[in-house]
PDB file of C-alpha atoms and ligand atoms in Angstrom:
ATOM      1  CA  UNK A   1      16.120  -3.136 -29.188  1.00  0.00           C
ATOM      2  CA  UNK A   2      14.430   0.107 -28.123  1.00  0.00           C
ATOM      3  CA  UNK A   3      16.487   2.720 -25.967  1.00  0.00           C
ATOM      4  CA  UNK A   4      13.829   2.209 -23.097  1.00  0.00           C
ATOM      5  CA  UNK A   5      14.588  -1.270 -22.992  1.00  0.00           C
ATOM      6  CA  UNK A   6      18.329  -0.352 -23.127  1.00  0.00           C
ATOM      7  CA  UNK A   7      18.131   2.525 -20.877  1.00  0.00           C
ATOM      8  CA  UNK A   8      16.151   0.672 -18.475  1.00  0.00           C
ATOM      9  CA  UNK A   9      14.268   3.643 -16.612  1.00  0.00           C
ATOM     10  CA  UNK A  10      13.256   3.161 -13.340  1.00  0.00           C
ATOM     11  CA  UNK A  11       9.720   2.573 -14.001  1.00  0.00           C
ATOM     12  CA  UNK A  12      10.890  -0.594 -15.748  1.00  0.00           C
ATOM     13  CA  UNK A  13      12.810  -1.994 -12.105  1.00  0.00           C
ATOM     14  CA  UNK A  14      10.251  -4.030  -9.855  1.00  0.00           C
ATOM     15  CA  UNK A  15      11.451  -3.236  -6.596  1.00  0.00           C
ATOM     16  CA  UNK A  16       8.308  -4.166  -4.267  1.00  0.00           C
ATOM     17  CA  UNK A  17       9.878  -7.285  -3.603  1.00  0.00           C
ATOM     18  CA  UNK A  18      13.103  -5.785  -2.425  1.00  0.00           C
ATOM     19  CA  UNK A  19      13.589  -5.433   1.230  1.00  0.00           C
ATOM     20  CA  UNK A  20      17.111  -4.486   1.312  1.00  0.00           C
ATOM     21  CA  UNK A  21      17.864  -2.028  -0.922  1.00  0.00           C
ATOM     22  CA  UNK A  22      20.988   0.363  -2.466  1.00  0.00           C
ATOM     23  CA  UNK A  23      20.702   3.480  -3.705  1.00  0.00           C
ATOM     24  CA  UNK A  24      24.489   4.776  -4.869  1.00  0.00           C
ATOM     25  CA  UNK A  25      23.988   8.364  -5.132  1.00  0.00           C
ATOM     26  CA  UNK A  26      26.484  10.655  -6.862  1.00  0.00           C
ATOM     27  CA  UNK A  27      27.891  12.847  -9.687  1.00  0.00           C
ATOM     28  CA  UNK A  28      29.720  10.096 -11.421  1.00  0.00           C
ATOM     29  CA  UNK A  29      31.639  12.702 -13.688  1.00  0.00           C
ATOM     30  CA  UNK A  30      32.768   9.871 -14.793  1.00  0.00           C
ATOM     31  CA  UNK A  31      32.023   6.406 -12.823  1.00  0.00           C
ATOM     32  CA  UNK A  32      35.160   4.663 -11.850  1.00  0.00           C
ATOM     33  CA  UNK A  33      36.601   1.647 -10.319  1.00  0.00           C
ATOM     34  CA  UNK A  34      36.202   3.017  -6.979  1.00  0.00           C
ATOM     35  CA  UNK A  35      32.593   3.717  -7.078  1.00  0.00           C
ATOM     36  CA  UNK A  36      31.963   0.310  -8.726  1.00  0.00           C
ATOM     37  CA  UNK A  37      33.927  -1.296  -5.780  1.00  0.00           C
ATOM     38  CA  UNK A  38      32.096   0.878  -3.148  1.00  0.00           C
ATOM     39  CA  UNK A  39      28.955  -0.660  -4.460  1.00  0.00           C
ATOM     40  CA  UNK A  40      29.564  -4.342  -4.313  1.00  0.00           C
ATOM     41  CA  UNK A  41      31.656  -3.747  -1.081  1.00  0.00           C
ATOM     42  CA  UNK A  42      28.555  -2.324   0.592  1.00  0.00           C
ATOM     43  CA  UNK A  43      26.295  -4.948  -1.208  1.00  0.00           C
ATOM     44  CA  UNK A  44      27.805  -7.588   0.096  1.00  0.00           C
ATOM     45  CA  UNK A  45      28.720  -6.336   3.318  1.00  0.00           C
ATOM     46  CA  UNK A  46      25.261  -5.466   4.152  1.00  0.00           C
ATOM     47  CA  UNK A  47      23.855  -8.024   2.184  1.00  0.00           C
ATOM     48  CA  UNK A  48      21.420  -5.928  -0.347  1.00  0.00           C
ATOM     49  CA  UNK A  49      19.494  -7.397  -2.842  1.00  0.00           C
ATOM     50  CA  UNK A  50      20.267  -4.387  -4.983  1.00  0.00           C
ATOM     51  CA  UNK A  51      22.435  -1.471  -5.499  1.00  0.00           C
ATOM     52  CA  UNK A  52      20.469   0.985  -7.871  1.00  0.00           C
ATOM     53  CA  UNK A  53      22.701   3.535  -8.952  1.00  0.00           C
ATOM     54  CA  UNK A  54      21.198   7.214  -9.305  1.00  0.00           C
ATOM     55  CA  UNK A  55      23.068   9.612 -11.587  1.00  0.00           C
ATOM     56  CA  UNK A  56      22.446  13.064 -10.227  1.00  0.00           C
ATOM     57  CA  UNK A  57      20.511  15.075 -12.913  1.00  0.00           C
ATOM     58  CA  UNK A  58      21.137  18.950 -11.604  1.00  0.00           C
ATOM     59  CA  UNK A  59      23.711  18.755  -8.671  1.00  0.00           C
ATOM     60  CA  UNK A  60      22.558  21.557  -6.001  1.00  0.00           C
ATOM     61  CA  UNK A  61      25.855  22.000  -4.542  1.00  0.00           C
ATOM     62  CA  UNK A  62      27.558  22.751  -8.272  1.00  0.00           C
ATOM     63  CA  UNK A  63      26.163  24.923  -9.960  1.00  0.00           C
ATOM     64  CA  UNK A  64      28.783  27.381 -10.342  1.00  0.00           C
ATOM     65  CA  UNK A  65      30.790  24.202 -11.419  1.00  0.00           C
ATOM     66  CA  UNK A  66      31.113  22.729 -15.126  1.00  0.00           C
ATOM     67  CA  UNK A  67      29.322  19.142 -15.056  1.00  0.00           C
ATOM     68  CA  UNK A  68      29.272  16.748 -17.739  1.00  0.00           C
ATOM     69  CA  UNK A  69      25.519  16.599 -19.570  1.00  0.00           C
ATOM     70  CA  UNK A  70      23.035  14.221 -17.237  1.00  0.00           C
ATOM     71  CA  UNK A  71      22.744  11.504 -20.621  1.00  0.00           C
ATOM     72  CA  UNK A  72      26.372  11.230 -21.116  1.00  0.00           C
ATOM     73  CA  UNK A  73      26.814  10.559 -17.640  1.00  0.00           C
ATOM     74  CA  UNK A  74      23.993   8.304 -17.109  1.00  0.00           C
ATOM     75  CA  UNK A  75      25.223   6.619 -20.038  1.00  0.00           C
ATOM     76  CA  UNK A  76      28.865   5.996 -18.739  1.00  0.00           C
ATOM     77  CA  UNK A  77      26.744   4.741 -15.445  1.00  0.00           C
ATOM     78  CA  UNK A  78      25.329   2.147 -17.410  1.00  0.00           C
ATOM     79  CA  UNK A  79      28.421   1.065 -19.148  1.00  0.00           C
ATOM     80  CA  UNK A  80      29.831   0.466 -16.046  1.00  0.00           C
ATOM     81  CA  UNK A  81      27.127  -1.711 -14.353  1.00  0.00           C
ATOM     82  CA  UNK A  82      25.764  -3.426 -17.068  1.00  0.00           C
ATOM     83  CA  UNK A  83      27.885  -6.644 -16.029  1.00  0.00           C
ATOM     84  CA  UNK A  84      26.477  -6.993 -12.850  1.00  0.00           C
ATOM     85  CA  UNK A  85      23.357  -8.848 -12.083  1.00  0.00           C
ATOM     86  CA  UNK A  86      23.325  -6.654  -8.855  1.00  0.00           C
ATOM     87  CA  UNK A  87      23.270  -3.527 -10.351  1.00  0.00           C
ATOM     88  CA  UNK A  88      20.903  -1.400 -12.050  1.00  0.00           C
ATOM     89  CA  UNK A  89      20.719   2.248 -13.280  1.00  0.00           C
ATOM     90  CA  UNK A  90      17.876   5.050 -12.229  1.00  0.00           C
ATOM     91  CA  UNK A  91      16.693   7.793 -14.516  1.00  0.00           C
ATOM     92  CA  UNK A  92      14.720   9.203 -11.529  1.00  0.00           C
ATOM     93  CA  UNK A  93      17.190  12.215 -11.413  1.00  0.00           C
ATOM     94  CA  UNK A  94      17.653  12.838 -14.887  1.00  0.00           C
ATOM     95  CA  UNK A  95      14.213  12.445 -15.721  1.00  0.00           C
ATOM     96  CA  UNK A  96      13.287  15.353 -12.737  1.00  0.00           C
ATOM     97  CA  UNK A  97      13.061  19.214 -13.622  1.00  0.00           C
ATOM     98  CA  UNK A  98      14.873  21.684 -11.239  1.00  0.00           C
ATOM     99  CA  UNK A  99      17.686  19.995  -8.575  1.00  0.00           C
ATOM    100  CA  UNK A 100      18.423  16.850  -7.437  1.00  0.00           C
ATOM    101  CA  UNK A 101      17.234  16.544  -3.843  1.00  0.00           C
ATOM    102  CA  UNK A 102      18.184  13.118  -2.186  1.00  0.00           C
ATOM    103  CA  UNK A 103      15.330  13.667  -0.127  1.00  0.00           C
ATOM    104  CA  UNK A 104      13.357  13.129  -2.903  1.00  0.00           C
ATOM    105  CA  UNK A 105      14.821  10.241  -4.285  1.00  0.00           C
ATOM    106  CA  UNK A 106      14.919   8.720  -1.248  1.00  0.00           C
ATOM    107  CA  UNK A 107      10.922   8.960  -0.721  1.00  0.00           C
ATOM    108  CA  UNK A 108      10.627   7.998  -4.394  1.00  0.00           C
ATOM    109  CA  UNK A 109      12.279   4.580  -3.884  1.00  0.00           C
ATOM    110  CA  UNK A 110      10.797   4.159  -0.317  1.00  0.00           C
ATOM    111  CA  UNK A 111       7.323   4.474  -1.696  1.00  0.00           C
ATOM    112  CA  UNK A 112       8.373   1.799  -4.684  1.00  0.00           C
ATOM    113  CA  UNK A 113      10.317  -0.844  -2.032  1.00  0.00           C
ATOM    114  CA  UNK A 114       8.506  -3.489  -0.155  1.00  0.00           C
ATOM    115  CA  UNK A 115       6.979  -1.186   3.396  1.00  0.00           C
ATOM    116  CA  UNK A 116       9.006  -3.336   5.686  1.00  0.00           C
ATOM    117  CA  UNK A 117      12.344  -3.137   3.637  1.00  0.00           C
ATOM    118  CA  UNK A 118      15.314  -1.206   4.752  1.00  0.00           C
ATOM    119  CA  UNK A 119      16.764   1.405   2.447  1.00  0.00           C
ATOM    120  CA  UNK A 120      20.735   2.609   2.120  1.00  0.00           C
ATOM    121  CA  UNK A 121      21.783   5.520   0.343  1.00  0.00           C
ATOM    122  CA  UNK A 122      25.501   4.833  -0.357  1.00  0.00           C
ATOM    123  CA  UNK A 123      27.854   7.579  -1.306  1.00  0.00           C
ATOM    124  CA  UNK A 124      30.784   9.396  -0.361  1.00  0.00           C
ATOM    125  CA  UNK A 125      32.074  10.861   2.911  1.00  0.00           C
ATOM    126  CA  UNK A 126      32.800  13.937   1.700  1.00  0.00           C
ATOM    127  CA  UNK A 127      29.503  13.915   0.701  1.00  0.00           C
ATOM    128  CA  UNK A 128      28.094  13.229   3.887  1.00  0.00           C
ATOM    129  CA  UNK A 129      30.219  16.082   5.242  1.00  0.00           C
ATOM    130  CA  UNK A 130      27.904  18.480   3.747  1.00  0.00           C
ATOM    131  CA  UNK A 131      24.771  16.776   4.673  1.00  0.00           C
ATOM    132  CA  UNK A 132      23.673  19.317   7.359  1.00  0.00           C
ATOM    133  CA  UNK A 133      22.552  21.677   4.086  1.00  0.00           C
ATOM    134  CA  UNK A 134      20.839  19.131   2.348  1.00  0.00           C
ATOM    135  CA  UNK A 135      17.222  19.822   1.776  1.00  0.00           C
ATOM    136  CA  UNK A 136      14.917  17.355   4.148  1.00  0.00           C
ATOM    137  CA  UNK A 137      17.237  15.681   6.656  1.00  0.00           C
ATOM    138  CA  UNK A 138      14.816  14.940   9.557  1.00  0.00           C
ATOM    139  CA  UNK A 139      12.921  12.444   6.560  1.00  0.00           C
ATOM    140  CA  UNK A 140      16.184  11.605   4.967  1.00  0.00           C
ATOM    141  CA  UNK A 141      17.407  10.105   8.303  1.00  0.00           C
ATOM    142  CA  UNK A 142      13.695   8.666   8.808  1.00  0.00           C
ATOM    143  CA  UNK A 143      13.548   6.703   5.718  1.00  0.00           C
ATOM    144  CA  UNK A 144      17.013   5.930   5.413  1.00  0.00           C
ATOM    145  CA  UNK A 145      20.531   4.765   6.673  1.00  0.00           C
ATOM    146  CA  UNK A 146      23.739   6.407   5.382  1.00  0.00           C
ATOM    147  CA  UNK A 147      26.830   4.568   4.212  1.00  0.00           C
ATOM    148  CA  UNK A 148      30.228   6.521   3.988  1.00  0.00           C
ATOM    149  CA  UNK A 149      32.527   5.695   1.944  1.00  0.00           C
ATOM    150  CA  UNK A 150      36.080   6.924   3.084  1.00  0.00           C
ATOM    151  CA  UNK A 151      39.131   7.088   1.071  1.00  0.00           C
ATOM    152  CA  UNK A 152      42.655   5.923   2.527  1.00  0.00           C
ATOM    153  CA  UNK A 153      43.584   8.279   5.429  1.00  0.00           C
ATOM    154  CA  UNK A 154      39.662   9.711   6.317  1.00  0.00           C
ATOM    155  CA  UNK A 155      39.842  10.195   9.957  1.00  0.00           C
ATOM    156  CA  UNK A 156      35.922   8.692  10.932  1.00  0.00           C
ATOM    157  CA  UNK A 157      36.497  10.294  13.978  1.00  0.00           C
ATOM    158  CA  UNK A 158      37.082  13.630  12.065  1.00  0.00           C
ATOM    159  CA  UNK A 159      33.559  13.175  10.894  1.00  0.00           C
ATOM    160  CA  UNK A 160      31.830  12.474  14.133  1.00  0.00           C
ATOM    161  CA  UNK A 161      32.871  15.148  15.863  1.00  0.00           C
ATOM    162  CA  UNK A 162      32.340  17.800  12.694  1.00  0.00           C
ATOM    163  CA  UNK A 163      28.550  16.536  12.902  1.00  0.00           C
ATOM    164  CA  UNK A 164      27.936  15.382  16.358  1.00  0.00           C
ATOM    165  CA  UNK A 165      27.618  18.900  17.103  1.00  0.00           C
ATOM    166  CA  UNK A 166      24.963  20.236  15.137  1.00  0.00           C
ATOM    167  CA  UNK A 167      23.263  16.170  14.641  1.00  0.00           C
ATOM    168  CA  UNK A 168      21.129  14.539  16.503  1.00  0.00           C
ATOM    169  CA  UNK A 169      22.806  11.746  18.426  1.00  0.00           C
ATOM    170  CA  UNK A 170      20.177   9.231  16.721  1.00  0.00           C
ATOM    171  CA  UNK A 171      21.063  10.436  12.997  1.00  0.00           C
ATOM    172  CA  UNK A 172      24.463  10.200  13.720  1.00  0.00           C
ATOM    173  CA  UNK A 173      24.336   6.782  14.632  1.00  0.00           C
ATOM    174  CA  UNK A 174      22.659   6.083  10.628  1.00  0.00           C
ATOM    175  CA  UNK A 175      25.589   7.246   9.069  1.00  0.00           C
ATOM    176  CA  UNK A 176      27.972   4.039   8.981  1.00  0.00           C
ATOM    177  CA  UNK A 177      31.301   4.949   7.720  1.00  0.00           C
ATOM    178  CA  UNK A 178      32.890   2.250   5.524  1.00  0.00           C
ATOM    179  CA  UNK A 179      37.164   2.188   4.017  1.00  0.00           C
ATOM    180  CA  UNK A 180      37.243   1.753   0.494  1.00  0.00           C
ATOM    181  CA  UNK A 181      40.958   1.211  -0.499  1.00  0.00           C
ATOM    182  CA  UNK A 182      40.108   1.552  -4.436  1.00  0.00           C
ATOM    183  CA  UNK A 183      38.432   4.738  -3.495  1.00  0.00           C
ATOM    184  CA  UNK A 184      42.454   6.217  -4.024  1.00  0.00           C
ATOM    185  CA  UNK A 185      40.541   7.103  -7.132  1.00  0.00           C
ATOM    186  CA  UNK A 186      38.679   9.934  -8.188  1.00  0.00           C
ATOM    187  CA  UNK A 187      36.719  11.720 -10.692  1.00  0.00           C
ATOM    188  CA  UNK A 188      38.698  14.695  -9.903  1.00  0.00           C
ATOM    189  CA  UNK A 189      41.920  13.202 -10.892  1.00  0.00           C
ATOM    190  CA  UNK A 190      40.267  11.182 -13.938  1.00  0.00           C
ATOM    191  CA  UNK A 191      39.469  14.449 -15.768  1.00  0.00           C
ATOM    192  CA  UNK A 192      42.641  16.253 -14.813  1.00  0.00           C
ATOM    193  CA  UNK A 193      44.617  13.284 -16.095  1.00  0.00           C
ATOM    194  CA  UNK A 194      42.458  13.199 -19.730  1.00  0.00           C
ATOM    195  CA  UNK A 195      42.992  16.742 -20.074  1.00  0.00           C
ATOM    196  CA  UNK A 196      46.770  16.427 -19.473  1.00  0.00           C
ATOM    197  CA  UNK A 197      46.777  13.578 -21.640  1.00  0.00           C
ATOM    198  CA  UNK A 198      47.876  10.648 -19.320  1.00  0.00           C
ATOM    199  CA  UNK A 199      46.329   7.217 -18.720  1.00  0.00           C
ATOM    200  CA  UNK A 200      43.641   6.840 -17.598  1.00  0.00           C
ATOM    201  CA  UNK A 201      43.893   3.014 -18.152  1.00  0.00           C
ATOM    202  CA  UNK A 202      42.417   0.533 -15.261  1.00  0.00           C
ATOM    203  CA  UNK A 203      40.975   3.397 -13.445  1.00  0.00           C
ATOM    204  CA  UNK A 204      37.577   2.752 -14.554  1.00  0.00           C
ATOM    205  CA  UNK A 205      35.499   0.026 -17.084  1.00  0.00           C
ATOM    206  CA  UNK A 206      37.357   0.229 -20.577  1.00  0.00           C
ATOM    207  CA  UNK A 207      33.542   1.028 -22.278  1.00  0.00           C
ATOM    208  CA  UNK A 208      33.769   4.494 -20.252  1.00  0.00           C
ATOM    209  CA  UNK A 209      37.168   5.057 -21.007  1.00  0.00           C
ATOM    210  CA  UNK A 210      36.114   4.491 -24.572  1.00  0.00           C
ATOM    211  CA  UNK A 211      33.195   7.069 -24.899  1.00  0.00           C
ATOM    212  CA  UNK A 212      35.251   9.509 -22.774  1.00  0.00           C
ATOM    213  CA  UNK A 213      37.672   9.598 -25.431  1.00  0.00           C
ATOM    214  CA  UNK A 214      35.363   8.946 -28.077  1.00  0.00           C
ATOM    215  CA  UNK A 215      33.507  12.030 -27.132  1.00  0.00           C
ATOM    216  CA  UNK A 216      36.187  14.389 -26.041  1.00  0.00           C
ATOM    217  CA  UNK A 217      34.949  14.771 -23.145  1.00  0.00           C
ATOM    218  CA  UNK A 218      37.214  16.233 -20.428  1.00  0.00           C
ATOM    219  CA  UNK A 219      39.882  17.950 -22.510  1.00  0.00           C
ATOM    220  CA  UNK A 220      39.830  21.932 -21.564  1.00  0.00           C
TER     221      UNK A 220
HETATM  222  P1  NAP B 301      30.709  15.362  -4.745  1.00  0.00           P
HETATM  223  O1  NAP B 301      30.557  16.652  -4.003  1.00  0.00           O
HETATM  224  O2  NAP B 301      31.045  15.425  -6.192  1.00  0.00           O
HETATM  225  O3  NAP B 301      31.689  14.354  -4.088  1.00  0.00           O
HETATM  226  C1  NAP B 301      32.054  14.390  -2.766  1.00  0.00           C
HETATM  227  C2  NAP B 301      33.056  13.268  -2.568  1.00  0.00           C
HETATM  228  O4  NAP B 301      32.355  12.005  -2.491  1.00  0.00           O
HETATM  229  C3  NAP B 301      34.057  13.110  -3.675  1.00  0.00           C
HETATM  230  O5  NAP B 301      35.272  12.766  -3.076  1.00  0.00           O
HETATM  231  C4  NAP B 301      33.488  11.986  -4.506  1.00  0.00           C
HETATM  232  O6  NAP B 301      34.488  11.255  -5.209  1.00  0.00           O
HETATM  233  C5  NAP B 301      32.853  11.111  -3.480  1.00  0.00           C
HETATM  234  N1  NAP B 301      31.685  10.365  -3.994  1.00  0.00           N
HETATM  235  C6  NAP B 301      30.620  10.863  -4.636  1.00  0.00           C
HETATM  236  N2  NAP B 301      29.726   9.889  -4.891  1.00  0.00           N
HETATM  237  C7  NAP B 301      30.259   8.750  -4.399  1.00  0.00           C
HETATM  238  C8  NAP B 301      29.804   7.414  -4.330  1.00  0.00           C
HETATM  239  N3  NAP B 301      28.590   7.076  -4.805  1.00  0.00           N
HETATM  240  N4  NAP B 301      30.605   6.480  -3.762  1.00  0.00           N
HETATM  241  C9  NAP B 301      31.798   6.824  -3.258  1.00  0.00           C
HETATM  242  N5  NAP B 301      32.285   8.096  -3.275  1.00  0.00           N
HETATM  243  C10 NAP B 301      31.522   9.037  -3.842  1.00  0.00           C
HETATM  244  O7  NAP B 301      29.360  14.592  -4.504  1.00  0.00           O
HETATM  245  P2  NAP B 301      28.273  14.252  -5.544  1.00  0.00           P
HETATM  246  O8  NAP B 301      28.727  13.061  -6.323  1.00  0.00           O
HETATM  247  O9  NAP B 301      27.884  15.468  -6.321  1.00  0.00           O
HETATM  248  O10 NAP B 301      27.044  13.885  -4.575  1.00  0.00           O
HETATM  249  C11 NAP B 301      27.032  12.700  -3.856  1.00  0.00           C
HETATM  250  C12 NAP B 301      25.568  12.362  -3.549  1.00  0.00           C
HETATM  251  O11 NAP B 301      25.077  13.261  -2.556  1.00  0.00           O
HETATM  252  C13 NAP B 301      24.657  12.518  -4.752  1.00  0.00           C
HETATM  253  O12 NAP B 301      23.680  11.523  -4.737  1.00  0.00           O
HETATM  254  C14 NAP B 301      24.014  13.876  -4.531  1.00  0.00           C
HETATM  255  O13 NAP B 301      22.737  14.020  -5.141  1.00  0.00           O
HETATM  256  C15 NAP B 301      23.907  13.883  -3.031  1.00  0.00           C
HETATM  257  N6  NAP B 301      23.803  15.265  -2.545  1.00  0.00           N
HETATM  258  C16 NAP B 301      22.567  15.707  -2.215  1.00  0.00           C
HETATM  259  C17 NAP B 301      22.392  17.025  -1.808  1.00  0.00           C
HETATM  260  C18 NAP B 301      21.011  17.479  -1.444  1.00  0.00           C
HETATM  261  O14 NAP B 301      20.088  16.676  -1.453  1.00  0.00           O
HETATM  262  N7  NAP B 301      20.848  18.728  -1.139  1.00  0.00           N
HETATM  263  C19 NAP B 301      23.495  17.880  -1.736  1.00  0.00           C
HETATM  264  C20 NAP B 301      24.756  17.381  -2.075  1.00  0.00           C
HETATM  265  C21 NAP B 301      24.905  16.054  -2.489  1.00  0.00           C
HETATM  266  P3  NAP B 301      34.423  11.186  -6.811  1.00  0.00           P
HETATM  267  O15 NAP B 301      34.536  12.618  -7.257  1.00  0.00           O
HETATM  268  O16 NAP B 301      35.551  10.327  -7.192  1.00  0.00           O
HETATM  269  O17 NAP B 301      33.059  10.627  -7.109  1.00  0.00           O
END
């Protein structure tokens, strides 16, 4: 098997047919339970045909941060999904040069999906906090509908009022907030607990928890 058939770049997905479509957007430094959850929650929720993951390549909001290298996390991305028929990985943002707009990946997809299909970009709220500096909202909100997720104790009404202020009432009514228990998880405390040499069993797909040990990856 060739790695482009086993890396399946997103010039290999037909998605003209697709008229209700995913796109889980985020870090995934690594990919966990919670994220994987997230996904099918909103899938079936909202009854997608497909949740296409999209590993960011060059995160503009960290780059005074240490992030894992784009391959090894696109990698643990597909580990993690490869079981579901739903599911499929995008090298759209590893593949770019320079940052990762959403904006971009958003119009990317748009211009791939069936004309009439509706389009979801799926990530988290915190996220979606910060989404009055991200580049291109007027077309982000025009081609697009936002779903939250929220960990346990997120105050949605925390959220409206941060961005009703400054956002339009018509954008604000495309962001759709959505509880994910499982999302008690997090990257944050994945890496932390690797580095202080806990468990990190059940937290995420064994596979990941496999190469992250296999290739050191989060110990200081
Ligand atoms: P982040 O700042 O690392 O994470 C913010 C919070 O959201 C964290 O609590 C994180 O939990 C959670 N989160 C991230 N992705 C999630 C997902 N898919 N489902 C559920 N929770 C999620 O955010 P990030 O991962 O780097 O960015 C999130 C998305 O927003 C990416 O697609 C990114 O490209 C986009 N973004 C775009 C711009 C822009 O266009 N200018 C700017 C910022 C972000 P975990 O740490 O456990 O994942």
């Amino acid at each position: 098997m060739s790695d482009r058939a086993f890396l399946l770049p997103e010039e290999d997905i037909d998605i003209s047919h697709i008229k209700r479509l995913g796109l889980m957007g985020g870090t995934f430094d690594p990919i966990h339970q919670g994220h994987l959850v997230t996904a099918e929650a909103v899938r079936t929720s909202f009854n997608l045909d497909k949740v296409i993951f999209v590993p960011s390549g060059q995160p503009p909001h960290k780059v005074e941060k240490k992030v894992t290298a784009k391959e090894r996390r696109f990698l643990m991305t597909e580990l993690a999904t490869v079981t579901n028929p739903y599911f499929e990985v995008s090298r759209v943002e590893i593949n770019r040069q320079g940052y990762s707009y959403s904006a971009d990946t958003v119009s990317y997809f748009r211009q791939l999906m069936d004309p009439d299909g509706e389009l979801f970009f799926i990530t988290g709220a915190d996220a979606i906090l910060e989404i009055l500096t991200w580049k291109g909202i007027d077309k982000l909100f025009a081609e697009c509908t936002f779903i939250a997720a929220t960990r346990p104790g997120f105050q949605p009404q925390a959220m409206a009022e941060r961005l009703g202020a400054q956002l339009k009432p018509e954008y604000l009514k495309k962001i759709i907030t959505i509880e994910v228990p499982a999302m008690a998880i997090s990257s944050t405390d994945i890496r932390s607990r690797v580095d202080r040499g806990r468990s990190i069993k059940y937290l995420l797909p064994e596979p990941v928890e496999q190469y992250i040990y296999k290739q050191g990856l989060y110990k200081a």
